[in-house]
Each structure stands twice: as structure tokens, then as C-alpha cells.
Tab-separated table of C-alpha atoms and ligand atoms in Angstrom:
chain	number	residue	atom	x	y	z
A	139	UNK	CA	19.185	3.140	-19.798
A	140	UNK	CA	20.259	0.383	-21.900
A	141	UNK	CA	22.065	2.140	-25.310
A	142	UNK	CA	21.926	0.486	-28.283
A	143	UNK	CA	24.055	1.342	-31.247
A	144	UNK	CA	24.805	0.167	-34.613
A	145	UNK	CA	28.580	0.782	-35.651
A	146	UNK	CA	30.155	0.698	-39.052
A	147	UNK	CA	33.472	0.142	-40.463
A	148	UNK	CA	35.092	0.827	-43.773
A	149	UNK	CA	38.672	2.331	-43.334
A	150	UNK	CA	40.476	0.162	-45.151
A	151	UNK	CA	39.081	-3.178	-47.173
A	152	UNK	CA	36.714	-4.899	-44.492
A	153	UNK	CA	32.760	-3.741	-44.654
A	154	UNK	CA	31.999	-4.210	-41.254
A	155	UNK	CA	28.485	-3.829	-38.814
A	156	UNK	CA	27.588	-4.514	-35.226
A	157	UNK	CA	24.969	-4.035	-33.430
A	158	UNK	CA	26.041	-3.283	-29.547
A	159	UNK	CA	23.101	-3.642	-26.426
A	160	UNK	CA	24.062	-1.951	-23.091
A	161	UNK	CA	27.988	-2.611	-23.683
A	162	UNK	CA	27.652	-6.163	-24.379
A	163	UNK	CA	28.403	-6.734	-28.026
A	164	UNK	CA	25.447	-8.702	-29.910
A	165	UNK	CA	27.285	-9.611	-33.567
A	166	UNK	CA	30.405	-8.594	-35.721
A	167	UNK	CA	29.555	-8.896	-39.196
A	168	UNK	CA	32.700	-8.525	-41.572
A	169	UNK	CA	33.227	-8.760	-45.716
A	170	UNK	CA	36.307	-9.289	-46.503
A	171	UNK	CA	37.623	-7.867	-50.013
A	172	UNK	CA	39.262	-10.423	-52.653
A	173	UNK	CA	39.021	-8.291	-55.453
A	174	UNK	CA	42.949	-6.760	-54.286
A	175	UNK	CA	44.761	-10.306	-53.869
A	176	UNK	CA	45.584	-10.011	-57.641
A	177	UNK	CA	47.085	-6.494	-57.331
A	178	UNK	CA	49.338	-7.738	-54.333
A	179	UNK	CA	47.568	-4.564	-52.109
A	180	UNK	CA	44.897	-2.451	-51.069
A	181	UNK	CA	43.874	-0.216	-54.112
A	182	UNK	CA	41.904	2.643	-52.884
A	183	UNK	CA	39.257	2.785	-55.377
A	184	UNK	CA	38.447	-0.531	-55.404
A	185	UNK	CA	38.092	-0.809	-51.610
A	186	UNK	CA	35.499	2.222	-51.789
A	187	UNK	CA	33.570	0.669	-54.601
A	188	UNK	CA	33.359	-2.824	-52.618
A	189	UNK	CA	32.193	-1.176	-49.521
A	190	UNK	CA	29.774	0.599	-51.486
A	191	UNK	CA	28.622	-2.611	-52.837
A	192	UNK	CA	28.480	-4.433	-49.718
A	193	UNK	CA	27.909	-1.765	-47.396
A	194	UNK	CA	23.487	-2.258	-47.101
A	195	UNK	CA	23.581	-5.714	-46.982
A	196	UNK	CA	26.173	-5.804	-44.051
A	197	UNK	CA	23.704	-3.240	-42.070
A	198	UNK	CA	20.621	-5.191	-42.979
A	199	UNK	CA	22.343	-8.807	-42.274
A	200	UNK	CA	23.890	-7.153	-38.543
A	201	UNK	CA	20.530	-5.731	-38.117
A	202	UNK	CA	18.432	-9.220	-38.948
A	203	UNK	CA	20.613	-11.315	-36.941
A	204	UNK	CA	20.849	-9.158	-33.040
A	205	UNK	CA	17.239	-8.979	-32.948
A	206	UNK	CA	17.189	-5.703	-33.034
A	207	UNK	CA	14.752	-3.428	-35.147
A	208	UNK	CA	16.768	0.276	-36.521
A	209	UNK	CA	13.580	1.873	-35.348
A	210	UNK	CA	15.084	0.748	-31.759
A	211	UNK	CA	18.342	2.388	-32.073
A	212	UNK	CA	19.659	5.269	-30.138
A	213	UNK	CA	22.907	6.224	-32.139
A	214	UNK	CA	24.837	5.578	-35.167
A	215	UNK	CA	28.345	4.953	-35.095
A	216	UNK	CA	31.307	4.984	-37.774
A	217	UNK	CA	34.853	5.162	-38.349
A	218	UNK	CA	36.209	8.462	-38.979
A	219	UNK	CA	39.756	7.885	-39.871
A	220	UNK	CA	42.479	7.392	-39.817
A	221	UNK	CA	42.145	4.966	-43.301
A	222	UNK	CA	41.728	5.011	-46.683
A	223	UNK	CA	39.414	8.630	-47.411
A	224	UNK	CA	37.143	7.294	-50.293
A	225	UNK	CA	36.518	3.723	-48.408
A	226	UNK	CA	35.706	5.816	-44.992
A	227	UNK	CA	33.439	7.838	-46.764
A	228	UNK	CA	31.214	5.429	-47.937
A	229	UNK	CA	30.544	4.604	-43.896
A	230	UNK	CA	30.499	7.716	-42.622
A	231	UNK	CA	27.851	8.805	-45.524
A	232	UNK	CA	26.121	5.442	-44.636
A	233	UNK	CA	26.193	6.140	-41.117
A	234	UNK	CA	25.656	10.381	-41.587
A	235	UNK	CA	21.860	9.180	-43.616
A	236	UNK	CA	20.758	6.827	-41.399
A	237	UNK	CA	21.379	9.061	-38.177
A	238	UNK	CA	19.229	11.600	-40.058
A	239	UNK	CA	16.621	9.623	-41.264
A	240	UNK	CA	16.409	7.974	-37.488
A	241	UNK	CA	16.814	11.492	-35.903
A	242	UNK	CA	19.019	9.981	-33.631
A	243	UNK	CA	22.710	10.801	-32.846
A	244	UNK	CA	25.927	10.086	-34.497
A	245	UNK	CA	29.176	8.938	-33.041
A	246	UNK	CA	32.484	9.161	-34.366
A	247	UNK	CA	34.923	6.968	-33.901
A	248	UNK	CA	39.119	7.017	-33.784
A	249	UNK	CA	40.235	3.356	-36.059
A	250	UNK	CA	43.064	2.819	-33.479
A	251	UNK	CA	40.923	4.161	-30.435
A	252	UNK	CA	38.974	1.007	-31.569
A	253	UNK	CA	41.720	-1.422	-31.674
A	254	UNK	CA	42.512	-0.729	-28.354
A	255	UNK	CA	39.176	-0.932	-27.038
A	256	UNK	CA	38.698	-4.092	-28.718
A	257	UNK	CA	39.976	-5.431	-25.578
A	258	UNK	CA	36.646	-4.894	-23.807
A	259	UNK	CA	34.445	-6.757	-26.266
A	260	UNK	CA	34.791	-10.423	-24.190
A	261	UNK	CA	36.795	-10.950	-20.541
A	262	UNK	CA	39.333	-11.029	-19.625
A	263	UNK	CA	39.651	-7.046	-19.544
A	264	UNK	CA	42.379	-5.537	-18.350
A	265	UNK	CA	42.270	-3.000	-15.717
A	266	UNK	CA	43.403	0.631	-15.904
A	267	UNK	CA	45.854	1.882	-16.585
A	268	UNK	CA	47.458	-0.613	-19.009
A	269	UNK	CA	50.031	-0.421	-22.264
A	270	UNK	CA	48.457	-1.552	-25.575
A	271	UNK	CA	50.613	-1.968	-28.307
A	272	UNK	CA	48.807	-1.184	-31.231
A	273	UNK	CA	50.371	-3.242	-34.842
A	274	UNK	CA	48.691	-2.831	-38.078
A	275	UNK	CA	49.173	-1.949	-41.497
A	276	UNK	CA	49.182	1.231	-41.131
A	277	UNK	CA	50.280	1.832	-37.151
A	278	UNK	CA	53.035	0.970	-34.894
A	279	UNK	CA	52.347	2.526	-31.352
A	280	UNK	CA	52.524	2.027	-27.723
A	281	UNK	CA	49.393	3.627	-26.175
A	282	UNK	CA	49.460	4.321	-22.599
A	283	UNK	CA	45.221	3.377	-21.298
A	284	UNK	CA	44.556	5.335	-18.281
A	285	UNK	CA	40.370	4.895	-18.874
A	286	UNK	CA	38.555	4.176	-22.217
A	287	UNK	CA	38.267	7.675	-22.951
A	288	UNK	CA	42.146	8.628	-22.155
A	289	UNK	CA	44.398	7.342	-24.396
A	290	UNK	CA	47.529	8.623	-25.085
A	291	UNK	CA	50.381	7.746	-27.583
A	292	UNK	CA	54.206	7.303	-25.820
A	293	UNK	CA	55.793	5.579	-28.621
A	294	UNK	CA	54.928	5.260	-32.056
A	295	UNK	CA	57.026	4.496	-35.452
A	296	UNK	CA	58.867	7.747	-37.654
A	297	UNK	CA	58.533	5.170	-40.414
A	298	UNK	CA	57.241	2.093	-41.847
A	299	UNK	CA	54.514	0.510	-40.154
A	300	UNK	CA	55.411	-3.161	-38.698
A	301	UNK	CA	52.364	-5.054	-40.576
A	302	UNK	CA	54.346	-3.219	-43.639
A	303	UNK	CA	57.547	-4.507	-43.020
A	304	UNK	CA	55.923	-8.109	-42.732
A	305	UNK	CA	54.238	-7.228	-46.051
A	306	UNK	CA	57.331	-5.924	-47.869
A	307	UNK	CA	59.491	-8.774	-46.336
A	308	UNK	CA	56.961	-10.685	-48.151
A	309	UNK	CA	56.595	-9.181	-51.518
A	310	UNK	CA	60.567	-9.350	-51.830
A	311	UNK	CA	59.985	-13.151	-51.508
A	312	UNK	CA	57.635	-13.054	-53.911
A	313	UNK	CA	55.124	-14.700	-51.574
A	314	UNK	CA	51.064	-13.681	-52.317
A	315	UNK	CA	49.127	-10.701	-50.503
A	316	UNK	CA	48.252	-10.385	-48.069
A	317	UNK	CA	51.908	-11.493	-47.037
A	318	UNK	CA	51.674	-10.999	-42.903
A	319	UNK	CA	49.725	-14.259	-42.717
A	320	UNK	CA	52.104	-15.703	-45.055
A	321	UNK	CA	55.204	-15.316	-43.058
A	322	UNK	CA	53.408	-16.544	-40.071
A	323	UNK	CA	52.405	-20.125	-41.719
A	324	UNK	CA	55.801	-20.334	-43.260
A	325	UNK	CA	57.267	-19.369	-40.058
A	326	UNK	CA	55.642	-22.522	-38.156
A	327	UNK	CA	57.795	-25.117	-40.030
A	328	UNK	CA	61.373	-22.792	-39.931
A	329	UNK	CA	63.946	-22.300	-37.875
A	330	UNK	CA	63.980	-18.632	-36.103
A	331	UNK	CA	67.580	-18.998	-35.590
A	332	UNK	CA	68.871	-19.634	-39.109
A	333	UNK	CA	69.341	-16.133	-40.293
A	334	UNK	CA	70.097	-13.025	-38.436
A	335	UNK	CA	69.297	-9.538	-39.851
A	336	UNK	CA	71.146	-6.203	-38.157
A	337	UNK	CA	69.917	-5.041	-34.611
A	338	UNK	CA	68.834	-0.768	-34.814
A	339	UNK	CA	67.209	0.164	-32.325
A	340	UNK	CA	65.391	4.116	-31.602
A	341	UNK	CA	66.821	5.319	-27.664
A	342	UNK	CA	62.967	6.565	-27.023
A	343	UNK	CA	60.113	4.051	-27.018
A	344	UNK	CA	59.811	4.940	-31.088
A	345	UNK	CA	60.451	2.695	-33.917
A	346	UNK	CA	61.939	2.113	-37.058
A	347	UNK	CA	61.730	-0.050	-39.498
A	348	UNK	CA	62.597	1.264	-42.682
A	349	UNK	CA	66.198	-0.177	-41.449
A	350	UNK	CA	65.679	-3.899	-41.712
A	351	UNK	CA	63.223	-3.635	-44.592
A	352	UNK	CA	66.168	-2.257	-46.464
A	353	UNK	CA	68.563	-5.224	-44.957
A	354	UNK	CA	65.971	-7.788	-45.906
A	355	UNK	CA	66.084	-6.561	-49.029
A	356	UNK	CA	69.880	-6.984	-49.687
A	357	UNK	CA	70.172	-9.967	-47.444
A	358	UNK	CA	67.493	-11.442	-50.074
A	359	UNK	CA	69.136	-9.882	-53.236
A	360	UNK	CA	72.974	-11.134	-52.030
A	361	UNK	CA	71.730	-14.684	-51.208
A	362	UNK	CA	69.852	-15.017	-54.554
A	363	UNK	CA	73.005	-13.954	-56.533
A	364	UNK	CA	74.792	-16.732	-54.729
A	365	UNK	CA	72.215	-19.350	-55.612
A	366	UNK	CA	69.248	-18.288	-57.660
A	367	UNK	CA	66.961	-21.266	-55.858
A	368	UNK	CA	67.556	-19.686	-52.357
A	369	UNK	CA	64.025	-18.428	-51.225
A	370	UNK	CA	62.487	-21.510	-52.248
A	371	UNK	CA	64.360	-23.616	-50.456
A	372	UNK	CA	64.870	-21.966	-47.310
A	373	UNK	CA	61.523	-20.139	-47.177
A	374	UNK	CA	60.365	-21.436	-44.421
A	375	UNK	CA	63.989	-20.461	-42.460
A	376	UNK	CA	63.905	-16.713	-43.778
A	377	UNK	CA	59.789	-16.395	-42.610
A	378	UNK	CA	60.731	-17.546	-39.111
A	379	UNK	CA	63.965	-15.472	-39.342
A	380	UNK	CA	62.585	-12.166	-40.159
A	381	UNK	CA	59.492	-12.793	-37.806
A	382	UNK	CA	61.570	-13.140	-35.082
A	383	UNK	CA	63.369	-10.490	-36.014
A	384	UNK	CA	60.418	-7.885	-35.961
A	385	UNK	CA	58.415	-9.671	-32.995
A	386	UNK	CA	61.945	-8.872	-30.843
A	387	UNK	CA	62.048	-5.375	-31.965
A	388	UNK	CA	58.152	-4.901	-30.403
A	389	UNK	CA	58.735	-6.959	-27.321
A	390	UNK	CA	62.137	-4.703	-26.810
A	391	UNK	CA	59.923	-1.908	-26.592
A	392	UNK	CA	57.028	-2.802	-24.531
A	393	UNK	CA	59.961	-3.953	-22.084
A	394	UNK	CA	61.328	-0.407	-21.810
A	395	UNK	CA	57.508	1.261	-22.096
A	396	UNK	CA	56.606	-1.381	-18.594
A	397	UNK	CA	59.981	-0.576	-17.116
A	398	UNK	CA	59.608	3.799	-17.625
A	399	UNK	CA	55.772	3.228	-16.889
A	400	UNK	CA	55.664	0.768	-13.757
A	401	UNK	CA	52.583	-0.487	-15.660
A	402	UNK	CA	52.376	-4.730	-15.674
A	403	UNK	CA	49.390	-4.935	-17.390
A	404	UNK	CA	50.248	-5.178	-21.222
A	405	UNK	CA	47.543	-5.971	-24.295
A	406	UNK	CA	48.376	-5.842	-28.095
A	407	UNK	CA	45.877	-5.109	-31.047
A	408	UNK	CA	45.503	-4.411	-34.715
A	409	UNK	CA	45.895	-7.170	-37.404
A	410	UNK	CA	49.927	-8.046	-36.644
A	411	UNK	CA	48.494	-8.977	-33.246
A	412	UNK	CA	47.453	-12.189	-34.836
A	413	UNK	CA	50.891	-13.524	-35.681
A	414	UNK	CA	51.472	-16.520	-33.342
A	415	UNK	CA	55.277	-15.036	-32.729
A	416	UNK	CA	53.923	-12.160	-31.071
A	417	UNK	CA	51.501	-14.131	-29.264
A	418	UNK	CA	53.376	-16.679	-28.162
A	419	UNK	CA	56.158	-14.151	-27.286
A	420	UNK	CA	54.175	-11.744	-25.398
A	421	UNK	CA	53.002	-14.571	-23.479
A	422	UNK	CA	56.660	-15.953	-22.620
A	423	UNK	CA	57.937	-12.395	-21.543
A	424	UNK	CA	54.874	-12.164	-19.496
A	425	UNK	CA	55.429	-14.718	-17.747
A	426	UNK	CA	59.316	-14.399	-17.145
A	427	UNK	CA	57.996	-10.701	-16.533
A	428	UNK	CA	54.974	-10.815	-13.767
A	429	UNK	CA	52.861	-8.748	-16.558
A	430	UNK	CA	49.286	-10.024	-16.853
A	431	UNK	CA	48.544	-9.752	-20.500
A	432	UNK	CA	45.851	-9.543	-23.210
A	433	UNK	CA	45.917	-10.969	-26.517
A	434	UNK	CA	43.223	-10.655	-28.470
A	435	UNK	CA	40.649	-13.286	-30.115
A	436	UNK	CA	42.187	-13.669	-33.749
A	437	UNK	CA	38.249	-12.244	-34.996
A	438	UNK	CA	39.274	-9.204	-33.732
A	439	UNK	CA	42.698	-8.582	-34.066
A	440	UNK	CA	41.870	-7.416	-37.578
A	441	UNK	CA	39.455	-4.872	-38.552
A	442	UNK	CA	36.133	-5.196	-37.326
A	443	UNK	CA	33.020	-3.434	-36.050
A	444	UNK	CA	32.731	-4.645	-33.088
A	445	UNK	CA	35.578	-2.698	-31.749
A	446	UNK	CA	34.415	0.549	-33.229
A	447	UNK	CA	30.938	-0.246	-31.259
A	448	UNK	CA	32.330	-0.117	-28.251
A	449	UNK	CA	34.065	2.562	-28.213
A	450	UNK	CA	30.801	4.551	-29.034
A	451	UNK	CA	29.249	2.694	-26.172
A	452	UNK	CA	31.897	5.174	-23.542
A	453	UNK	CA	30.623	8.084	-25.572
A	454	UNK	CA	27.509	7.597	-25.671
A	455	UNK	CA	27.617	7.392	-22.105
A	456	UNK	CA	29.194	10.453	-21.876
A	457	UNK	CA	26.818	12.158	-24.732
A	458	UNK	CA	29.737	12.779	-26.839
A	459	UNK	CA	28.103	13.030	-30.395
A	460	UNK	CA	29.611	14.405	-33.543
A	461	UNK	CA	27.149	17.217	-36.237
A	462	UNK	CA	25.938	15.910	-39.590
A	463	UNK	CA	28.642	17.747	-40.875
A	464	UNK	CA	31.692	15.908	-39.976
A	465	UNK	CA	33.839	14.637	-42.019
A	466	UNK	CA	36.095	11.588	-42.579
A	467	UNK	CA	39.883	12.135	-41.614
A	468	UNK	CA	42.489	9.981	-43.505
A	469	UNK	CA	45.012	11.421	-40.744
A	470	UNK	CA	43.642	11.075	-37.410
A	471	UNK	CA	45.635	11.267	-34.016
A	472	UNK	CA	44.963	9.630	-31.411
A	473	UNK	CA	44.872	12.779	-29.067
A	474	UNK	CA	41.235	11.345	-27.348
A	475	UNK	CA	41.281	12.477	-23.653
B	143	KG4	O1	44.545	-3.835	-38.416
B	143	KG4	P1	44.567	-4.353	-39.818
B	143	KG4	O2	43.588	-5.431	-40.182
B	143	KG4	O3	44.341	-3.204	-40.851
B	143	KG4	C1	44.915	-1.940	-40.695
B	143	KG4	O4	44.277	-1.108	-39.995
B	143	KG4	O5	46.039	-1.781	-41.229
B	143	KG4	O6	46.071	-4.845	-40.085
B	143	KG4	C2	46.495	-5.361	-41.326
B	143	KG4	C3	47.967	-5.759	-41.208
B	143	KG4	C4	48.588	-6.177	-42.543
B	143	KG4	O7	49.859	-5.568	-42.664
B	143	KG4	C5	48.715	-7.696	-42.390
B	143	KG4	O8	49.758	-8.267	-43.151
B	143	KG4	C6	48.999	-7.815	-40.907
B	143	KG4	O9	48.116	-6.873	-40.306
B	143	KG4	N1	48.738	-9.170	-40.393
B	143	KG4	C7	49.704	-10.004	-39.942
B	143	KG4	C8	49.064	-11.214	-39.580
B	143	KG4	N2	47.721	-11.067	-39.815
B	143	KG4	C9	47.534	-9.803	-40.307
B	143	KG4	N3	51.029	-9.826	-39.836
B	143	KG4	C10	51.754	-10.851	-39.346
B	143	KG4	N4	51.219	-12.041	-38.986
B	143	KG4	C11	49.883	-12.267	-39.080
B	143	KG4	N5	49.365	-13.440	-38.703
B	144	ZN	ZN1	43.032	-1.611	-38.309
């Protein structure tokens, strides 16, 4: 049996298709949205409106370009949640027609389920059980991986997520959307040491980090006062500052999480996994550390299908299919056992 499934992503503002063959992933075709740089965020209905407009040629162009004819598809798989409701229910409707029209089944999908998983798209894989700490715009969480289909969450934040607290430490600067990517570059040419924010720190494996989003915020507003041409000229100084700041505050964590686990084998996913801080970080505590670790390729540390694709790939395998009637879930735990 060699499955092959077409997945499709549209939680948040990336129209994304791929086409997986018998596990091995055969393209990841992504739009990115433009139309919310202006706006300095994501606004729901225009992300829903873009997928919408993008959404058939992204199928027809994944489609085209693995070779593979819809007519030789045996399931359809989507993103279910958790994301933004209108712009996941353009793919699940997408995905809800096509499985109908096909007669063949439909898969639902968990967004960070996916970004974990992305790990198994290219080698190296890690082995199970491993710790994936899972940073996005939207998440902060430290998922314990004991097989693809057993997941389960053993820290997570109460608050803010961290890609929002590299956004916000952004948009206080008054640097563009999307601002994450903007600290990092700035970051490269500054000095991490030049600036240091308060240490809080959760006793669990939790986070927080409506704390130092509020400090920023003062630290920025107190320096200004003092000299209104502060941010611009030590911009590069405060990115590398605050970035260090945050990147500590995950490593911290994924310290304690190996140390109460006994588990050396540590990945991290979602979009803040592309910030070279982290990466470079993880890497330097690995090594000081004995942990093997994963970092993903930067294609898909941010949203993509590919990730979503093979996830459905393990339930396929295990003929775990969703009804025409299902629904998209804005709120979706990560309960998957
Ligand atoms: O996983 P993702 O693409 O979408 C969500 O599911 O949220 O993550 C987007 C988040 C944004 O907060 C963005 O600023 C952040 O990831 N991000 C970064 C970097 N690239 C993306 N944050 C810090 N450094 C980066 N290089
Ligand atoms: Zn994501």
C-alpha cells in the first residue's frame, strides 16, 4: 500500500498544499499573504478572503508539479484548528468537497500536532520519545513525543505567546510586521549584553510572558523620555537584548523539561524556531548538554503543508478519518493519543 494524500493549510495567513507519496513528502507549496504588512497584523477577514482567492490555484499548482493525478488520491487532508475560524474554513470546505467529490476519505489534522511532526518530513528524525518545543504566534509549549500519534503537552504558556512577545517587543519599537524576523536581523549586528530586562520565571515547566512584554515596554518608554533618539540608535543593542532575553527564558525550560524527563533528545518547531538565537542556542546547550537535537529547515519552521501531510500519513495508516460533518476548531488541544 503506498497512500497518497493531498493536505491543505489555511489557519492563519499562508495557503498551503502538498501532495505526500508513501510518507515521503513530494512538494510544499506555500502563498504567503502581503495584503496585512500595512495593518502591522493578521486581520481575520482578510486572511480568509486571500485563502479563498488563492486556495484552487495552490491545489492545482501542488497537484501539477508531484506528478500526481487527484483521480489517484486516497485521502484528503486539512487543518482543523487551532487558527483563525474563517481562514480554516475556507480549507476545511476545500478539503470537505473534494473528499466528496473523490469519494475518498478525509483527515483532520491538529496545527501544532503538525509542527511537531514537521520533524519527520527530511532526516535527521529523532527517535522516540523526544521533547519538542513548540514557538509560534499563537503557542508556547513543551510537548512530550512518545510516537507520532502520542503527544502530550507538559508545559505550555498561561499567557502571551513567545512569537507575540517578539512581535509586541517589535511594534513598541516601531519596527514593521511581521516584527519576529525583524528582531532577528537587527539582532545580528547588536550586542546581547547591552541591556538587561527582569528575570520571572513560572516554578512548573509553564511560561509567562506577559511580564517582560510589560518591562519592555517601560524600559522603552523610560529610555525614550531620557533621549527621544534612543531606539534608533541603539536598535540593533535592544533587538539582540530582548532576543536573548526570550531565547534564555525557552532554553531555561527545556533544561528543567530534559532534567524531570531523562529525555536527551530535544527538537523545536513553529515559526520562532527560525530565529538564529534559538538555533544557535539550542545547539550550544546541546552540546554542553549531551542532547542530540533537531532544528528544523527554516521552509518549515513556519506554516506549511507539508507538515500537516504527514501527520495524515500516521492516520491514515491507522484509518483514522474524520465525517463530512466536521468542523473547524479555532481552540484545539493537543490531547492526540
Ligand atoms: O508558526 P507560525 O508561522 O504561525 C503561527 O502558527 O502562529 O509562527 C509565526 C510567529 C510570528 O510571531 C513571527 O513573528 C514568529 O513566528 N517568527 C519569528 C521569526 N520568524 C517567525 N520570531 C523570531 N525570529 C524569527 N526569525
Ligand atoms: Zn503555526
Amino acid at each position: 500500500m503506498d497512500p497518497k494524500i493531498l493536505a491543505i493549510e489555511s489557519s492563519c495567513d499562508e495557503t498551503s498544499a502538498s501532495v505526500i507519496s508513501n510518507g515521503k513528502v513530494l512538494n510544499n507549496v506555500i502563498a504567503s499573504q502581503s495584503v496585512h504588512h500595512k495593518y502591522g497584523g493578521v486581520v481575520p477577514e482578510l486572511a480568509s478572503r486571500a485563502h479563498q482567492k488563492n486556495i484552487v490555484h495552490i491545489i492545482n499548482e501542488t497537484l501539477t508539479s508531484s506528478g500526481i493525478n487527484k483521480t489517484e488520491l486516497d485521502a484528503i487532508a486539512f487543518t482543523k484548528g487551532p487558527g483563525l475560524l474563517g481562514a480554516l474554513l475556507v480549507g476545511v470546505s476545500f478539503a470537505k468537497s473534494m473528499a466528496l467529490a473523490l469519494n475518498i476519505p478525509l483527515i483532520e489534522v491538529n496545527h501544532m500536532q503538525a509542527h511537531v511532526l514537521s520533524h519527520f518530513i527530511e532526516e535527521p528524525k529523532p527517535e522516540f520519545p523526544f521533547l519538542c518545543l513548540t514557538v509560534s504566534g499563537g503557542h508556547t509549549q513543551i510537548v512530550l513525543v512518545r510516537d507520532y500519534l502520542n503527544l502530550t503537552v507538559i508545559g505550555e504558556t498561561h499567557d502571551d505567546a513567545v512569537g507575540e512577545a517578539f512581535d509586541k517587543a517589535a511594534k513598541i519599537m516601531g519596527l514593521p510586521y511581521p516584527g519576529g524576523p525583524m528582531i532577528d536581523k537587527l539582532a545580528k549586528e547588536g550586542n546581547p549584553d547591552a541591556f538587561q530586562f527582569p528575570v520571572t520565571s513560572m516554578p512548573s515547566l509553564d511560561f509567562s510572558f506577559s511580564g517582560i512584554k510589560t518591562a519592555f515596554l517601560y524600559f522603552i518608554r523610560d529610555e525614550v523620555a531620557k533621549n527621544p533618539l534612543f531606539i534608533e540608535s541603539r536598535k540593533n543593542d535592544i533587538c539582540a537584548s530582548i532576543q536573548k532575553h526570550l531565547v534564555n527564558m525557552l532554553l531555561d525550560k527545556l533544561e528543567k523539561a530534559s532534567n524531570q524527563t531523562n529525555i536527551k533528545q530535544i527538537a523545536i518547531a513553529g515559526g520562532v524556531s527560525a530565529n538564529s538565537g534559538l538555533r544557535d542556542g539550542l545547539r550550544k546547550k546541546g552540546e554542553q548538554l549531551g542532547w542530540t537535537t533537531f532544528i528544523p529547515d527554516f521552509q518549515y519552521c513556519t506554516d506549511n503543508a507539508a507538515m500537516v501531510a504527514i501527520v495524515a500519513h500516521y492516520k491514515y495508516k491507522k484509518e483514522i478519518f474524520s465525517n463530512l460533518s466536521v468542523s473547524p476548531m479555532a481552540r484545539m488541544p493537543l490531547d492526540v493519543k
